[in-house]
Amino acid sequence: MLSITTPSTSNAVLIERRSGSFDFVAAFYDPLARLVFGSALQRAQQAALAHLPPVAPYILIVGGGTGWVLLETLKQRPTARILYLEASAVMLRKSQVLLVQQAPAQAAQVEFQLGTEADLPPTPSSTHYSRFFCSIYLLFLI
């Protein structure tokens, strides 16, 4: 069991590692991705982020990995509220730590959730997320 807390709260949630998640590779995922893809994966994510609507108050990131894309998203849309959904508990924790280290003033803007798109909470009809799905497969939807 792992304990996950969000940067803005001290409430711990016990979670189980899911088989098939990226927990096992989280410690070396970024260097491995750079070895396999070079800078292509990051360039693709940056290109997708460049096409976010000019006013994107709510952004959903699914499968953001260790948090690199989260920091890039906050650079492009510094006032956006972000729901960061990640299936790997270890990757999710790495993203939280990176956010607190690199952009502590924006930590309250990000809600971290363990799971996949199937675990998304129902959203009020008044909330519109500009969706940015990333990971191995990259897809951007408005």
PDB file of C-alpha atoms in Angstrom:
ATOM      1  CA  MET A   1       0.000   0.000   0.000  1.00  0.00           C
ATOM      2  CA  LEU A   2       1.104   3.549  -0.742  1.00  0.00           C
ATOM      3  CA  SER A   3      -0.052   6.783   0.825  1.00  0.00           C
ATOM      4  CA  ILE A   4      -0.845   9.688  -1.497  1.00  0.00           C
ATOM      5  CA  THR A   5      -1.479  13.255  -0.362  1.00  0.00           C
ATOM      6  CA  THR A   6      -2.092  16.361  -2.421  1.00  0.00           C
ATOM      7  CA  PRO A   7       0.236  19.336  -1.951  1.00  0.00           C
ATOM      8  CA  SER A   8      -2.588  21.467  -0.562  1.00  0.00           C
ATOM      9  CA  THR A   9      -3.769  18.963   2.040  1.00  0.00           C
ATOM     10  CA  SER A  10      -2.312  16.529   4.495  1.00  0.00           C
ATOM     11  CA  ASN A  11      -5.091  13.981   4.066  1.00  0.00           C
ATOM     12  CA  ALA A  12      -3.514  10.671   3.135  1.00  0.00           C
ATOM     13  CA  VAL A  13      -5.308   8.163   0.964  1.00  0.00           C
ATOM     14  CA  LEU A  14      -4.141   4.555   0.991  1.00  0.00           C
ATOM     15  CA  ILE A  15      -4.048   3.050  -2.479  1.00  0.00           C
ATOM     16  CA  GLU A  16      -3.006  -0.271  -3.914  1.00  0.00           C
ATOM     17  CA  ARG A  17      -0.588  -0.614  -6.787  1.00  0.00           C
ATOM     18  CA  ARG A  18      -2.403  -1.655  -9.910  1.00  0.00           C
ATOM     19  CA  SER A  19      -0.907  -4.333 -12.066  1.00  0.00           C
ATOM     20  CA  GLY A  20      -0.035  -3.056 -15.503  1.00  0.00           C
ATOM     21  CA  SER A  21       0.628   0.477 -14.259  1.00  0.00           C
ATOM     22  CA  PHE A  22       3.855   2.356 -14.758  1.00  0.00           C
ATOM     23  CA  ASP A  23       4.814   2.051 -11.065  1.00  0.00           C
ATOM     24  CA  PHE A  24       7.670  -0.296 -11.845  1.00  0.00           C
ATOM     25  CA  VAL A  25       9.310   2.026 -14.405  1.00  0.00           C
ATOM     26  CA  ALA A  26       8.568   5.347 -12.690  1.00  0.00           C
ATOM     27  CA  ALA A  27      12.074   5.676 -11.235  1.00  0.00           C
ATOM     28  CA  PHE A  28      13.703   5.551 -14.660  1.00  0.00           C
ATOM     29  CA  TYR A  29      10.832   6.445 -17.025  1.00  0.00           C
ATOM     30  CA  ASP A  30      12.051   9.918 -18.058  1.00  0.00           C
ATOM     31  CA  PRO A  31      15.631   8.849 -18.894  1.00  0.00           C
ATOM     32  CA  LEU A  32      14.288   5.755 -20.681  1.00  0.00           C
ATOM     33  CA  ALA A  33      11.812   7.829 -22.713  1.00  0.00           C
ATOM     34  CA  ARG A  34      14.614  10.219 -23.722  1.00  0.00           C
ATOM     35  CA  LEU A  35      16.774   7.247 -24.723  1.00  0.00           C
ATOM     36  CA  VAL A  36      14.014   5.676 -26.829  1.00  0.00           C
ATOM     37  CA  PHE A  37      12.283   8.785 -28.238  1.00  0.00           C
ATOM     38  CA  GLY A  38      14.951  11.468 -27.926  1.00  0.00           C
ATOM     39  CA  SER A  39      13.152  14.784 -27.599  1.00  0.00           C
ATOM     40  CA  ALA A  40      10.277  13.731 -29.909  1.00  0.00           C
ATOM     41  CA  LEU A  41       7.823  12.973 -27.098  1.00  0.00           C
ATOM     42  CA  GLN A  42       8.379  16.309 -25.369  1.00  0.00           C
ATOM     43  CA  ARG A  43       8.207  18.173 -28.688  1.00  0.00           C
ATOM     44  CA  ALA A  44       4.888  16.455 -29.465  1.00  0.00           C
ATOM     45  CA  GLN A  45       3.511  17.416 -26.048  1.00  0.00           C
ATOM     46  CA  GLN A  46       4.693  21.016 -26.485  1.00  0.00           C
ATOM     47  CA  ALA A  47       3.081  21.162 -29.931  1.00  0.00           C
ATOM     48  CA  ALA A  48      -0.225  19.919 -28.519  1.00  0.00           C
ATOM     49  CA  LEU A  49      -0.057  22.409 -25.655  1.00  0.00           C
ATOM     50  CA  ALA A  50       0.480  25.243 -28.122  1.00  0.00           C
ATOM     51  CA  HIS A  51      -3.009  24.506 -29.462  1.00  0.00           C
ATOM     52  CA  LEU A  52      -4.820  24.858 -26.158  1.00  0.00           C
ATOM     53  CA  PRO A  53      -7.601  27.425 -26.470  1.00  0.00           C
ATOM     54  CA  PRO A  54      -6.355  30.919 -25.528  1.00  0.00           C
ATOM     55  CA  VAL A  55      -8.665  30.928 -22.534  1.00  0.00           C
ATOM     56  CA  ALA A  56      -8.404  27.462 -21.000  1.00  0.00           C
ATOM     57  CA  PRO A  57      -9.535  27.844 -17.383  1.00  0.00           C
ATOM     58  CA  TYR A  58      -9.895  24.075 -16.808  1.00  0.00           C
ATOM     59  CA  ILE A  59      -7.463  21.522 -18.172  1.00  0.00           C
ATOM     60  CA  LEU A  60      -7.584  17.770 -17.786  1.00  0.00           C
ATOM     61  CA  ILE A  61      -4.291  15.883 -18.097  1.00  0.00           C
ATOM     62  CA  VAL A  62      -4.650  12.115 -18.369  1.00  0.00           C
ATOM     63  CA  GLY A  63      -1.500  10.025 -18.066  1.00  0.00           C
ATOM     64  CA  GLY A  64       0.868  12.912 -17.469  1.00  0.00           C
ATOM     65  CA  GLY A  65       3.603  10.696 -16.069  1.00  0.00           C
ATOM     66  CA  THR A  66       6.209  12.224 -13.798  1.00  0.00           C
ATOM     67  CA  GLY A  67       4.990  15.802 -14.182  1.00  0.00           C
ATOM     68  CA  TRP A  68       7.039  17.369 -16.956  1.00  0.00           C
ATOM     69  CA  VAL A  69       3.923  18.121 -18.998  1.00  0.00           C
ATOM     70  CA  LEU A  70       2.220  19.581 -15.917  1.00  0.00           C
ATOM     71  CA  LEU A  71       4.927  22.219 -15.535  1.00  0.00           C
ATOM     72  CA  GLU A  72       4.759  22.997 -19.259  1.00  0.00           C
ATOM     73  CA  THR A  73       0.980  23.355 -19.051  1.00  0.00           C
ATOM     74  CA  LEU A  74       1.281  25.781 -16.145  1.00  0.00           C
ATOM     75  CA  LYS A  75       3.850  27.812 -18.093  1.00  0.00           C
ATOM     76  CA  GLN A  76       1.449  28.116 -21.037  1.00  0.00           C
ATOM     77  CA  ARG A  77      -1.714  28.631 -18.948  1.00  0.00           C
ATOM     78  CA  PRO A  78      -0.492  29.976 -15.575  1.00  0.00           C
ATOM     79  CA  THR A  79      -3.972  30.602 -14.159  1.00  0.00           C
ATOM     80  CA  ALA A  80      -5.634  27.347 -15.282  1.00  0.00           C
ATOM     81  CA  ARG A  81      -7.161  24.874 -12.848  1.00  0.00           C
ATOM     82  CA  ILE A  82      -5.843  21.407 -13.663  1.00  0.00           C
ATOM     83  CA  LEU A  83      -7.128  17.931 -12.946  1.00  0.00           C
ATOM     84  CA  TYR A  84      -4.118  15.616 -13.184  1.00  0.00           C
ATOM     85  CA  LEU A  85      -5.184  12.001 -13.630  1.00  0.00           C
ATOM     86  CA  GLU A  86      -2.500   9.303 -13.517  1.00  0.00           C
ATOM     87  CA  ALA A  87      -2.850   5.512 -13.274  1.00  0.00           C
ATOM     88  CA  SER A  88       0.528   5.030 -11.582  1.00  0.00           C
ATOM     89  CA  ALA A  89       0.685   5.955  -7.886  1.00  0.00           C
ATOM     90  CA  VAL A  90       4.456   6.359  -8.096  1.00  0.00           C
ATOM     91  CA  MET A  91       4.230   8.641 -11.146  1.00  0.00           C
ATOM     92  CA  LEU A  92       1.487  10.639  -9.434  1.00  0.00           C
ATOM     93  CA  ARG A  93       3.664  11.164  -6.363  1.00  0.00           C
ATOM     94  CA  LYS A  94       6.646  12.186  -8.517  1.00  0.00           C
ATOM     95  CA  SER A  95       4.400  14.765 -10.231  1.00  0.00           C
ATOM     96  CA  GLN A  96       3.271  16.158  -6.886  1.00  0.00           C
ATOM     97  CA  VAL A  97       6.826  16.479  -5.621  1.00  0.00           C
ATOM     98  CA  LEU A  98       7.975  18.129  -8.874  1.00  0.00           C
ATOM     99  CA  LEU A  99       5.127  20.653  -8.714  1.00  0.00           C
ATOM    100  CA  VAL A 100       5.885  21.606  -5.108  1.00  0.00           C
ATOM    101  CA  GLN A 101       9.604  21.938  -5.908  1.00  0.00           C
ATOM    102  CA  GLN A 102       9.306  23.813  -9.214  1.00  0.00           C
ATOM    103  CA  ALA A 103       6.039  25.794  -8.957  1.00  0.00           C
ATOM    104  CA  PRO A 104       4.893  25.896  -5.315  1.00  0.00           C
ATOM    105  CA  ALA A 105       2.779  29.020  -5.852  1.00  0.00           C
ATOM    106  CA  GLN A 106       0.630  27.105  -8.367  1.00  0.00           C
ATOM    107  CA  ALA A 107       0.208  23.913  -6.319  1.00  0.00           C
ATOM    108  CA  ALA A 108      -3.306  24.872  -5.200  1.00  0.00           C
ATOM    109  CA  GLN A 109      -4.421  25.031  -8.856  1.00  0.00           C
ATOM    110  CA  VAL A 110      -3.792  21.324  -9.414  1.00  0.00           C
ATOM    111  CA  GLU A 111      -5.948  18.445  -8.223  1.00  0.00           C
ATOM    112  CA  PHE A 112      -4.213  15.066  -8.395  1.00  0.00           C
ATOM    113  CA  GLN A 113      -6.263  11.919  -8.839  1.00  0.00           C
ATOM    114  CA  LEU A 114      -5.131   8.315  -9.083  1.00  0.00           C
ATOM    115  CA  GLY A 115      -6.875   6.452 -11.890  1.00  0.00           C
ATOM    116  CA  THR A 116      -7.676   6.385 -15.575  1.00  0.00           C
ATOM    117  CA  GLU A 117     -10.253   8.158 -17.687  1.00  0.00           C
ATOM    118  CA  ALA A 118     -12.762   5.536 -16.492  1.00  0.00           C
ATOM    119  CA  ASP A 119     -12.334   6.924 -12.955  1.00  0.00           C
ATOM    120  CA  LEU A 120     -13.138  10.528 -13.825  1.00  0.00           C
ATOM    121  CA  PRO A 121     -15.653  12.093 -11.485  1.00  0.00           C
ATOM    122  CA  PRO A 122     -18.818  13.483 -13.018  1.00  0.00           C
ATOM    123  CA  THR A 123     -18.313  17.178 -13.705  1.00  0.00           C
ATOM    124  CA  PRO A 124     -20.971  19.854 -13.450  1.00  0.00           C
ATOM    125  CA  SER A 125     -22.334  20.865 -16.839  1.00  0.00           C
ATOM    126  CA  SER A 126     -21.027  24.392 -16.274  1.00  0.00           C
ATOM    127  CA  THR A 127     -17.440  23.132 -16.124  1.00  0.00           C
ATOM    128  CA  HIS A 128     -15.671  22.765 -19.437  1.00  0.00           C
ATOM    129  CA  TYR A 129     -12.322  21.058 -19.529  1.00  0.00           C
ATOM    130  CA  SER A 130      -9.950  21.619 -22.397  1.00  0.00           C
ATOM    131  CA  ARG A 131      -8.712  18.051 -22.524  1.00  0.00           C
ATOM    132  CA  PHE A 132      -5.097  17.214 -23.011  1.00  0.00           C
ATOM    133  CA  PHE A 133      -4.385  13.508 -23.027  1.00  0.00           C
ATOM    134  CA  CYS A 134      -0.761  12.579 -23.038  1.00  0.00           C
ATOM    135  CA  SER A 135       1.532   9.676 -22.370  1.00  0.00           C
ATOM    136  CA  ILE A 136       2.665   7.198 -24.980  1.00  0.00           C
ATOM    137  CA  TYR A 137      -0.335   8.040 -27.166  1.00  0.00           C
ATOM    138  CA  LEU A 138      -0.951  11.735 -27.562  1.00  0.00           C
ATOM    139  CA  LEU A 139      -4.416  13.075 -28.299  1.00  0.00           C
ATOM    140  CA  PHE A 140      -5.741  16.582 -27.802  1.00  0.00           C
ATOM    141  CA  LEU A 141      -9.448  17.374 -27.615  1.00  0.00           C
ATOM    142  CA  ILE A 142     -11.264  20.624 -26.962  1.00  0.00           C
TER     143      ILE A 142
END
